Amino acid sequence: MMKFQGSHILSVSQFDRESVSRILDVAKAMIPYASRQKRCTVLEGAILNNLFFEPSTRTRVSFGTAFQLLGGFVHETVGQESSSLSKGESLFDTARVISGYSDVIAMRHPEMHSVAEFSKGSSVPVINGGDGANEHPTQALLDLFTIQAEMARFGKGIDDLNIVLMGDLKHGRTVHSLSRLLSLYNNVNITLLAPNELQMPDSVISTLSNAGHNITVTDEMAGNLQSDVVYQTRIQQERFASVEDADKYRGHFSLNKSVYEQYCKDHTVIMHPLPRDSRPEANELDVDLNDNQNLAIFRQAQNGVLVRMALFALTLGVDEKLSQFEKDVTWFTTK
Ligand code: CP
């Protein structure tokens, strides 16, 4: 198992199966704190600097929420224009300075490998909140946590899973990271459903293939959605040369009630890293599925808090001390 304390979390390739299992177990131990049955102050006095140089709702806010749920203090920087990166300061210098103000840093940046470059200048653990089209390791961990939780309802695990990854698999960093994590498990049947131009990069397909998984590469929905999980992704407009280029692919793989009833199994779990594009012209993951009990997208987003709490506890070396810092919740809560 990897040594978590003091480590940067930059890529899922850092993890073996035992390390992933440890993260998911610690995430589960966070449920009483995230659901307000108890509170935990194990990180009281610690400082998270949350640096988000690309738009985010879930990742940024859930990193902050996770840290505060463990008693820590959060400082936010949002947008390159509000940072001296816009004056030409390097990622290395920025890291040297900000890490002097922090116990841990979470960072999102639009360029591939930028978070790893930043981490070289940091004296504290850096957690990758997404680096361009490269990776989104904390999303992949929360996706895996969600798959494990959803499959448990049917007495299944991640081994022997049937999953469809669908949409913009070329630019979608979440599906790159999730595929690499799935390669740690056994006998996964994985269908890669995308327009040919937006198929999964060869390097990711090789990783899945080397793991011995059964891979189907297709651009045909009919007959290919009979799976345990369908994981839909958004057309990553920001990674295309123009909006017109992105528009060419909208609606190719729209998942709505009619498609679900026609092609999926009764219990197929629907996942999406979010944000989904809910504009009518997007034709992506339709709101007419909102009442479907197997739509796991909001449970998935909620699980992000648990997984990020676990990563803070592990990298800061307090994962064995949670119960020592447990307290009662004194306010009214609906959770
Ligand atoms: N899934 C995800 O990364 O969402 P945000 O871009 O809102 O953080």
PDB file of C-alpha atoms in Angstrom, residues 5-266:
ATOM      1  CA  GLN A   5       0.967  10.799   4.913  1.00  0.00           C
ATOM      2  CA  GLY A   6       2.712  13.773   3.301  1.00  0.00           C
ATOM      3  CA  SER A   7       2.102  12.503  -0.256  1.00  0.00           C
ATOM      4  CA  HIS A   8       0.767  14.489  -3.192  1.00  0.00           C
ATOM      5  CA  ILE A   9      -2.319  12.986  -4.865  1.00  0.00           C
ATOM      6  CA  LEU A  10      -1.719  13.723  -8.543  1.00  0.00           C
ATOM      7  CA  SER A  11      -2.740  10.671 -10.544  1.00  0.00           C
ATOM      8  CA  VAL A  12      -4.645   7.442 -10.050  1.00  0.00           C
ATOM      9  CA  SER A  13      -1.531   5.641 -11.301  1.00  0.00           C
ATOM     10  CA  GLN A  14      -0.121   6.173  -7.773  1.00  0.00           C
ATOM     11  CA  PHE A  15      -2.612   3.677  -6.352  1.00  0.00           C
ATOM     12  CA  ASP A  16      -2.624  -0.077  -6.094  1.00  0.00           C
ATOM     13  CA  ARG A  17      -5.851  -1.904  -5.236  1.00  0.00           C
ATOM     14  CA  GLU A  18      -5.028  -1.976  -1.513  1.00  0.00           C
ATOM     15  CA  SER A  19      -4.524   1.803  -1.435  1.00  0.00           C
ATOM     16  CA  VAL A  20      -7.843   2.393  -3.203  1.00  0.00           C
ATOM     17  CA  SER A  21      -9.526   0.050  -0.770  1.00  0.00           C
ATOM     18  CA  ARG A  22      -8.060   1.988   2.167  1.00  0.00           C
ATOM     19  CA  ILE A  23      -9.318   5.312   0.751  1.00  0.00           C
ATOM     20  CA  LEU A  24     -12.822   3.890   0.225  1.00  0.00           C
ATOM     21  CA  ASP A  25     -12.863   2.456   3.757  1.00  0.00           C
ATOM     22  CA  VAL A  26     -11.817   5.781   5.310  1.00  0.00           C
ATOM     23  CA  ALA A  27     -14.431   7.537   3.138  1.00  0.00           C
ATOM     24  CA  LYS A  28     -17.089   5.204   4.578  1.00  0.00           C
ATOM     25  CA  ALA A  29     -15.915   6.059   8.099  1.00  0.00           C
ATOM     26  CA  MET A  30     -16.680   9.721   7.288  1.00  0.00           C
ATOM     27  CA  ILE A  31     -20.432   9.102   6.787  1.00  0.00           C
ATOM     28  CA  PRO A  32     -21.445  10.000  10.404  1.00  0.00           C
ATOM     29  CA  TYR A  33     -19.636  13.360  10.136  1.00  0.00           C
ATOM     30  CA  ALA A  34     -20.869  14.243   6.641  1.00  0.00           C
ATOM     31  CA  SER A  35     -24.429  13.250   7.606  1.00  0.00           C
ATOM     32  CA  ARG A  36     -24.232  15.263  10.831  1.00  0.00           C
ATOM     33  CA  GLN A  37     -24.828  12.414  13.267  1.00  0.00           C
ATOM     34  CA  LYS A  38     -21.529  13.525  14.843  1.00  0.00           C
ATOM     35  CA  ARG A  39     -18.920  16.156  14.139  1.00  0.00           C
ATOM     36  CA  CYS A  40     -15.170  15.746  14.062  1.00  0.00           C
ATOM     37  CA  THR A  41     -12.511  18.371  14.795  1.00  0.00           C
ATOM     38  CA  VAL A  42      -9.424  16.319  14.021  1.00  0.00           C
ATOM     39  CA  LEU A  43      -8.096  19.027  11.642  1.00  0.00           C
ATOM     40  CA  GLU A  44      -8.850  21.999  13.919  1.00  0.00           C
ATOM     41  CA  GLY A  45      -6.242  24.677  13.200  1.00  0.00           C
ATOM     42  CA  ALA A  46      -5.165  23.197   9.848  1.00  0.00           C
ATOM     43  CA  ILE A  47      -5.364  25.310   6.668  1.00  0.00           C
ATOM     44  CA  LEU A  48      -6.448  24.204   3.184  1.00  0.00           C
ATOM     45  CA  ASN A  49      -5.653  26.495   0.270  1.00  0.00           C
ATOM     46  CA  ASN A  50      -8.133  25.730  -2.487  1.00  0.00           C
ATOM     47  CA  LEU A  51      -6.696  27.028  -5.786  1.00  0.00           C
ATOM     48  CA  PHE A  52      -9.151  26.765  -8.677  1.00  0.00           C
ATOM     49  CA  PHE A  53      -7.861  28.234 -11.927  1.00  0.00           C
ATOM     50  CA  GLU A  54     -10.690  26.696 -13.979  1.00  0.00           C
ATOM     51  CA  PRO A  55     -14.475  26.757 -13.302  1.00  0.00           C
ATOM     52  CA  SER A  56     -15.810  24.255 -10.797  1.00  0.00           C
ATOM     53  CA  THR A  57     -18.833  23.796  -8.557  1.00  0.00           C
ATOM     54  CA  ARG A  58     -18.637  20.300  -7.040  1.00  0.00           C
ATOM     55  CA  THR A  59     -14.904  19.760  -6.742  1.00  0.00           C
ATOM     56  CA  ARG A  60     -14.054  23.151  -5.256  1.00  0.00           C
ATOM     57  CA  VAL A  61     -16.992  23.338  -2.858  1.00  0.00           C
ATOM     58  CA  SER A  62     -16.752  19.703  -1.761  1.00  0.00           C
ATOM     59  CA  PHE A  63     -12.999  20.015  -1.089  1.00  0.00           C
ATOM     60  CA  GLY A  64     -13.786  23.032   1.093  1.00  0.00           C
ATOM     61  CA  THR A  65     -16.754  21.357   2.777  1.00  0.00           C
ATOM     62  CA  ALA A  66     -14.742  18.195   3.427  1.00  0.00           C
ATOM     63  CA  PHE A  67     -11.952  20.133   5.114  1.00  0.00           C
ATOM     64  CA  GLN A  68     -14.357  22.168   7.221  1.00  0.00           C
ATOM     65  CA  LEU A  69     -16.252  19.022   8.264  1.00  0.00           C
ATOM     66  CA  LEU A  70     -12.982  17.872   9.836  1.00  0.00           C
ATOM     67  CA  GLY A  71     -12.577  21.189  11.642  1.00  0.00           C
ATOM     68  CA  GLY A  72     -10.089  22.894   9.322  1.00  0.00           C
ATOM     69  CA  PHE A  73     -10.007  26.382   7.822  1.00  0.00           C
ATOM     70  CA  VAL A  74     -10.337  26.941   4.061  1.00  0.00           C
ATOM     71  CA  HIS A  75      -8.886  29.753   1.965  1.00  0.00           C
ATOM     72  CA  GLU A  76     -10.058  30.078  -1.647  1.00  0.00           C
ATOM     73  CA  THR A  77      -8.420  31.470  -4.787  1.00  0.00           C
ATOM     74  CA  VAL A  78     -10.661  31.336  -7.859  1.00  0.00           C
ATOM     75  CA  GLY A  79      -9.510  32.230 -11.404  1.00  0.00           C
ATOM     76  CA  GLN A  80      -6.023  32.969 -12.726  1.00  0.00           C
ATOM     77  CA  GLU A  81      -6.925  36.647 -13.065  1.00  0.00           C
ATOM     78  CA  SER A  82      -7.098  36.957  -9.266  1.00  0.00           C
ATOM     79  CA  SER A  83      -3.649  35.399  -8.845  1.00  0.00           C
ATOM     80  CA  SER A  84      -0.145  36.629  -9.729  1.00  0.00           C
ATOM     81  CA  LEU A  85       0.033  33.757 -12.245  1.00  0.00           C
ATOM     82  CA  SER A  86      -1.552  36.395 -14.512  1.00  0.00           C
ATOM     83  CA  LYS A  87       1.621  38.514 -14.043  1.00  0.00           C
ATOM     84  CA  GLY A  88       3.846  35.698 -15.284  1.00  0.00           C
ATOM     85  CA  GLU A  89       4.684  34.106 -11.928  1.00  0.00           C
ATOM     86  CA  SER A  90       5.555  30.424 -12.366  1.00  0.00           C
ATOM     87  CA  LEU A  91       3.607  27.526 -10.894  1.00  0.00           C
ATOM     88  CA  PHE A  92       6.774  26.553  -8.983  1.00  0.00           C
ATOM     89  CA  ASP A  93       7.135  29.973  -7.300  1.00  0.00           C
ATOM     90  CA  THR A  94       3.412  30.121  -6.576  1.00  0.00           C
ATOM     91  CA  ALA A  95       3.630  26.708  -4.913  1.00  0.00           C
ATOM     92  CA  ARG A  96       6.651  27.676  -2.824  1.00  0.00           C
ATOM     93  CA  VAL A  97       4.795  30.709  -1.506  1.00  0.00           C
ATOM     94  CA  ILE A  98       1.279  29.251  -1.015  1.00  0.00           C
ATOM     95  CA  SER A  99       2.575  26.071   0.622  1.00  0.00           C
ATOM     96  CA  GLY A 100       4.180  28.310   3.251  1.00  0.00           C
ATOM     97  CA  TYR A 101       0.649  29.437   4.153  1.00  0.00           C
ATOM     98  CA  SER A 102      -0.960  25.990   4.102  1.00  0.00           C
ATOM     99  CA  ASP A 103      -1.066  22.455   5.502  1.00  0.00           C
ATOM    100  CA  VAL A 104      -2.521  21.054   2.274  1.00  0.00           C
ATOM    101  CA  ILE A 105      -3.450  22.436  -1.157  1.00  0.00           C
ATOM    102  CA  ALA A 106      -6.176  21.386  -3.599  1.00  0.00           C
ATOM    103  CA  MET A 107      -5.741  22.679  -7.123  1.00  0.00           C
ATOM    104  CA  ARG A 108      -7.468  22.691 -10.521  1.00  0.00           C
ATOM    105  CA  HIS A 109      -5.739  24.107 -13.590  1.00  0.00           C
ATOM    106  CA  PRO A 110      -6.636  24.002 -17.313  1.00  0.00           C
ATOM    107  CA  GLU A 111      -3.246  22.661 -18.482  1.00  0.00           C
ATOM    108  CA  MET A 112      -2.324  18.988 -18.497  1.00  0.00           C
ATOM    109  CA  HIS A 113       0.333  18.056 -15.880  1.00  0.00           C
ATOM    110  CA  SER A 114       0.239  21.583 -14.388  1.00  0.00           C
ATOM    111  CA  VAL A 115      -0.715  20.305 -10.923  1.00  0.00           C
ATOM    112  CA  ALA A 116       2.279  17.923 -10.931  1.00  0.00           C
ATOM    113  CA  GLU A 117       4.530  20.819 -11.953  1.00  0.00           C
ATOM    114  CA  PHE A 118       3.059  22.934  -9.137  1.00  0.00           C
ATOM    115  CA  SER A 119       3.601  20.141  -6.615  1.00  0.00           C
ATOM    116  CA  LYS A 120       7.380  20.235  -7.243  1.00  0.00           C
ATOM    117  CA  GLY A 121       7.487  23.633  -5.541  1.00  0.00           C
ATOM    118  CA  SER A 122       5.175  22.706  -2.670  1.00  0.00           C
ATOM    119  CA  SER A 123       6.296  21.767   0.821  1.00  0.00           C
ATOM    120  CA  VAL A 124       2.825  20.381   1.686  1.00  0.00           C
ATOM    121  CA  PRO A 125       0.610  17.730   0.029  1.00  0.00           C
ATOM    122  CA  VAL A 126      -1.048  18.862  -3.209  1.00  0.00           C
ATOM    123  CA  ILE A 127      -4.270  17.177  -4.376  1.00  0.00           C
ATOM    124  CA  ASN A 128      -5.156  17.312  -8.070  1.00  0.00           C
ATOM    125  CA  GLY A 129      -8.683  18.659  -8.619  1.00  0.00           C
ATOM    126  CA  GLY A 130      -8.348  18.239 -12.406  1.00  0.00           C
ATOM    127  CA  ASP A 131      -5.517  19.189 -14.781  1.00  0.00           C
ATOM    128  CA  GLY A 132      -6.803  19.923 -18.271  1.00  0.00           C
ATOM    129  CA  ALA A 133      -7.819  16.808 -20.202  1.00  0.00           C
ATOM    130  CA  ASN A 134      -5.346  14.706 -18.231  1.00  0.00           C
ATOM    131  CA  GLU A 135      -6.732  13.417 -14.932  1.00  0.00           C
ATOM    132  CA  HIS A 136      -9.271  13.970 -12.176  1.00  0.00           C
ATOM    133  CA  PRO A 137      -8.182  11.432  -9.551  1.00  0.00           C
ATOM    134  CA  THR A 138     -10.544  12.455  -6.754  1.00  0.00           C
ATOM    135  CA  GLN A 139     -13.503  12.215  -9.160  1.00  0.00           C
ATOM    136  CA  ALA A 140     -12.417   8.692 -10.142  1.00  0.00           C
ATOM    137  CA  LEU A 141     -12.237   7.701  -6.475  1.00  0.00           C
ATOM    138  CA  LEU A 142     -15.694   9.086  -5.743  1.00  0.00           C
ATOM    139  CA  ASP A 143     -16.986   7.346  -8.884  1.00  0.00           C
ATOM    140  CA  LEU A 144     -15.560   4.063  -7.653  1.00  0.00           C
ATOM    141  CA  PHE A 145     -17.022   4.654  -4.177  1.00  0.00           C
ATOM    142  CA  THR A 146     -20.395   5.271  -5.858  1.00  0.00           C
ATOM    143  CA  ILE A 147     -20.162   2.149  -8.030  1.00  0.00           C
ATOM    144  CA  GLN A 148     -19.306   0.090  -4.946  1.00  0.00           C
ATOM    145  CA  ALA A 149     -22.231   1.560  -2.969  1.00  0.00           C
ATOM    146  CA  GLU A 150     -24.749   1.227  -5.821  1.00  0.00           C
ATOM    147  CA  MET A 151     -23.687  -2.331  -6.714  1.00  0.00           C
ATOM    148  CA  ALA A 152     -23.918  -3.393  -3.044  1.00  0.00           C
ATOM    149  CA  ARG A 153     -27.704  -2.914  -3.379  1.00  0.00           C
ATOM    150  CA  PHE A 154     -27.666  -5.815  -5.854  1.00  0.00           C
ATOM    151  CA  GLY A 155     -25.120  -7.952  -3.998  1.00  0.00           C
ATOM    152  CA  LYS A 156     -22.389  -7.142  -6.530  1.00  0.00           C
ATOM    153  CA  GLY A 157     -18.949  -5.562  -6.282  1.00  0.00           C
ATOM    154  CA  ILE A 158     -16.573  -3.903  -8.728  1.00  0.00           C
ATOM    155  CA  ASP A 159     -15.049  -7.200  -9.878  1.00  0.00           C
ATOM    156  CA  ASP A 160     -17.171  -8.634 -12.733  1.00  0.00           C
ATOM    157  CA  LEU A 161     -18.811  -5.225 -13.313  1.00  0.00           C
ATOM    158  CA  ASN A 162     -20.446  -4.399 -16.656  1.00  0.00           C
ATOM    159  CA  ILE A 163     -20.044  -0.691 -17.385  1.00  0.00           C
ATOM    160  CA  VAL A 164     -20.611   1.606 -20.360  1.00  0.00           C
ATOM    161  CA  LEU A 165     -18.591   4.827 -20.622  1.00  0.00           C
ATOM    162  CA  MET A 166     -20.403   7.101 -23.029  1.00  0.00           C
ATOM    163  CA  GLY A 167     -19.929  10.525 -24.649  1.00  0.00           C
ATOM    164  CA  ASP A 168     -16.754  12.554 -25.074  1.00  0.00           C
ATOM    165  CA  LEU A 169     -14.236   9.927 -23.982  1.00  0.00           C
ATOM    166  CA  LYS A 170     -11.347  11.703 -25.703  1.00  0.00           C
ATOM    167  CA  HIS A 171     -11.436  14.887 -23.622  1.00  0.00           C
ATOM    168  CA  GLY A 172     -13.226  13.635 -20.499  1.00  0.00           C
ATOM    169  CA  ARG A 173     -10.543  13.373 -17.825  1.00  0.00           C
ATOM    170  CA  THR A 174     -12.952  11.679 -15.401  1.00  0.00           C
ATOM    171  CA  VAL A 175     -13.325   8.634 -17.652  1.00  0.00           C
ATOM    172  CA  HIS A 176      -9.540   8.459 -18.164  1.00  0.00           C
ATOM    173  CA  SER A 177      -8.956   8.315 -14.412  1.00  0.00           C
ATOM    174  CA  LEU A 178     -11.881   5.968 -13.754  1.00  0.00           C
ATOM    175  CA  SER A 179     -10.701   3.541 -16.462  1.00  0.00           C
ATOM    176  CA  ARG A 180      -7.236   3.415 -14.909  1.00  0.00           C
ATOM    177  CA  LEU A 181      -8.752   2.620 -11.502  1.00  0.00           C
ATOM    178  CA  LEU A 182     -10.992  -0.067 -13.021  1.00  0.00           C
ATOM    179  CA  SER A 183      -7.845  -1.697 -14.386  1.00  0.00           C
ATOM    180  CA  LEU A 184      -6.997  -2.617 -10.757  1.00  0.00           C
ATOM    181  CA  TYR A 185     -10.075  -4.880 -10.585  1.00  0.00           C
ATOM    182  CA  ASN A 186     -10.910  -8.250 -12.160  1.00  0.00           C
ATOM    183  CA  ASN A 187     -12.985  -9.212 -15.157  1.00  0.00           C
ATOM    184  CA  VAL A 188     -14.614  -5.857 -15.927  1.00  0.00           C
ATOM    185  CA  ASN A 189     -16.673  -5.712 -19.119  1.00  0.00           C
ATOM    186  CA  ILE A 190     -16.290  -2.183 -20.409  1.00  0.00           C
ATOM    187  CA  THR A 191     -18.067  -0.657 -23.390  1.00  0.00           C
ATOM    188  CA  LEU A 192     -16.599   2.560 -24.802  1.00  0.00           C
ATOM    189  CA  LEU A 193     -19.461   4.279 -26.608  1.00  0.00           C
ATOM    190  CA  ALA A 194     -18.436   7.468 -28.421  1.00  0.00           C
ATOM    191  CA  PRO A 195     -18.262   9.062 -31.857  1.00  0.00           C
ATOM    192  CA  ASN A 196     -15.099   7.719 -33.538  1.00  0.00           C
ATOM    193  CA  GLU A 197     -13.404  11.136 -33.300  1.00  0.00           C
ATOM    194  CA  LEU A 198     -14.078  11.306 -29.531  1.00  0.00           C
ATOM    195  CA  GLN A 199     -13.094   7.742 -28.594  1.00  0.00           C
ATOM    196  CA  MET A 200     -10.978   6.898 -25.572  1.00  0.00           C
ATOM    197  CA  PRO A 201      -7.224   7.564 -26.043  1.00  0.00           C
ATOM    198  CA  ASP A 202      -5.248   4.456 -27.065  1.00  0.00           C
ATOM    199  CA  SER A 203      -3.093   4.678 -23.927  1.00  0.00           C
ATOM    200  CA  VAL A 204      -6.180   4.253 -21.704  1.00  0.00           C
ATOM    201  CA  ILE A 205      -7.540   1.404 -23.842  1.00  0.00           C
ATOM    202  CA  SER A 206      -4.138  -0.330 -23.537  1.00  0.00           C
ATOM    203  CA  THR A 207      -4.280  -0.030 -19.743  1.00  0.00           C
ATOM    204  CA  LEU A 208      -7.720  -1.670 -19.704  1.00  0.00           C
ATOM    205  CA  SER A 209      -6.637  -4.320 -22.159  1.00  0.00           C
ATOM    206  CA  ASN A 210      -3.462  -5.124 -20.174  1.00  0.00           C
ATOM    207  CA  ALA A 211      -5.685  -5.668 -17.125  1.00  0.00           C
ATOM    208  CA  GLY A 212      -7.405  -8.468 -19.061  1.00  0.00           C
ATOM    209  CA  HIS A 213     -10.742  -6.668 -19.273  1.00  0.00           C
ATOM    210  CA  ASN A 214     -13.235  -7.338 -22.044  1.00  0.00           C
ATOM    211  CA  ILE A 215     -13.459  -4.090 -24.076  1.00  0.00           C
ATOM    212  CA  THR A 216     -16.045  -3.142 -26.706  1.00  0.00           C
ATOM    213  CA  VAL A 217     -15.353   0.016 -28.726  1.00  0.00           C
ATOM    214  CA  THR A 218     -18.469   1.239 -30.517  1.00  0.00           C
ATOM    215  CA  ASP A 219     -20.483   4.229 -31.726  1.00  0.00           C
ATOM    216  CA  GLU A 220     -23.798   2.339 -31.619  1.00  0.00           C
ATOM    217  CA  MET A 221     -26.198   2.659 -28.659  1.00  0.00           C
ATOM    218  CA  ALA A 222     -28.606  -0.111 -29.673  1.00  0.00           C
ATOM    219  CA  GLY A 223     -27.636  -3.361 -27.985  1.00  0.00           C
ATOM    220  CA  ASN A 224     -24.793  -1.797 -26.012  1.00  0.00           C
ATOM    221  CA  LEU A 225     -26.531  -0.350 -22.919  1.00  0.00           C
ATOM    222  CA  GLN A 226     -27.530  -3.603 -21.171  1.00  0.00           C
ATOM    223  CA  SER A 227     -25.075  -3.004 -18.336  1.00  0.00           C
ATOM    224  CA  ASP A 228     -24.862  -2.549 -14.556  1.00  0.00           C
ATOM    225  CA  VAL A 229     -23.755   1.073 -14.948  1.00  0.00           C
ATOM    226  CA  VAL A 230     -24.004   3.646 -17.725  1.00  0.00           C
ATOM    227  CA  TYR A 231     -21.574   6.510 -17.110  1.00  0.00           C
ATOM    228  CA  GLN A 232     -22.495   9.468 -19.297  1.00  0.00           C
ATOM    229  CA  THR A 233     -20.113  12.376 -19.940  1.00  0.00           C
ATOM    230  CA  ARG A 234     -20.565  15.888 -21.264  1.00  0.00           C
ATOM    231  CA  ILE A 235     -19.148  17.097 -24.587  1.00  0.00           C
ATOM    232  CA  GLN A 236     -16.151  18.982 -23.177  1.00  0.00           C
ATOM    233  CA  GLN A 237     -16.762  22.146 -25.194  1.00  0.00           C
ATOM    234  CA  GLU A 238     -13.858  23.984 -23.537  1.00  0.00           C
ATOM    235  CA  ARG A 239     -11.377  21.458 -25.010  1.00  0.00           C
ATOM    236  CA  PHE A 240     -12.539  21.943 -28.649  1.00  0.00           C
ATOM    237  CA  ALA A 241     -11.074  24.499 -31.066  1.00  0.00           C
ATOM    238  CA  SER A 242     -14.490  26.186 -31.394  1.00  0.00           C
ATOM    239  CA  VAL A 243     -18.078  25.908 -30.175  1.00  0.00           C
ATOM    240  CA  GLU A 244     -19.054  24.874 -33.735  1.00  0.00           C
ATOM    241  CA  ASP A 245     -16.634  21.918 -33.520  1.00  0.00           C
ATOM    242  CA  ALA A 246     -18.204  20.822 -30.234  1.00  0.00           C
ATOM    243  CA  ASP A 247     -21.744  21.316 -31.604  1.00  0.00           C
ATOM    244  CA  LYS A 248     -21.118  18.611 -34.229  1.00  0.00           C
ATOM    245  CA  TYR A 249     -21.252  15.954 -31.497  1.00  0.00           C
ATOM    246  CA  ARG A 250     -24.136  17.174 -29.335  1.00  0.00           C
ATOM    247  CA  GLY A 251     -27.060  14.806 -29.036  1.00  0.00           C
ATOM    248  CA  HIS A 252     -25.230  11.808 -30.540  1.00  0.00           C
ATOM    249  CA  PHE A 253     -25.592   9.852 -27.302  1.00  0.00           C
ATOM    250  CA  SER A 254     -28.484  11.429 -25.478  1.00  0.00           C
ATOM    251  CA  LEU A 255     -29.718   9.383 -22.522  1.00  0.00           C
ATOM    252  CA  ASN A 256     -33.376  10.004 -21.745  1.00  0.00           C
ATOM    253  CA  LYS A 257     -36.346   8.049 -20.379  1.00  0.00           C
ATOM    254  CA  SER A 258     -37.247   6.571 -23.749  1.00  0.00           C
ATOM    255  CA  VAL A 259     -33.664   5.419 -24.476  1.00  0.00           C
ATOM    256  CA  TYR A 260     -33.347   4.035 -20.939  1.00  0.00           C
ATOM    257  CA  GLU A 261     -36.576   2.016 -21.231  1.00  0.00           C
ATOM    258  CA  GLN A 262     -35.679   0.782 -24.706  1.00  0.00           C
ATOM    259  CA  TYR A 263     -32.023  -0.179 -24.218  1.00  0.00           C
ATOM    260  CA  CYS A 264     -31.014  -0.404 -20.524  1.00  0.00           C
ATOM    261  CA  LYS A 265     -31.702  -3.108 -17.936  1.00  0.00           C
ATOM    262  CA  ASP A 266     -34.373  -2.452 -15.270  1.00  0.00           C
TER     263      ASP A 266
END
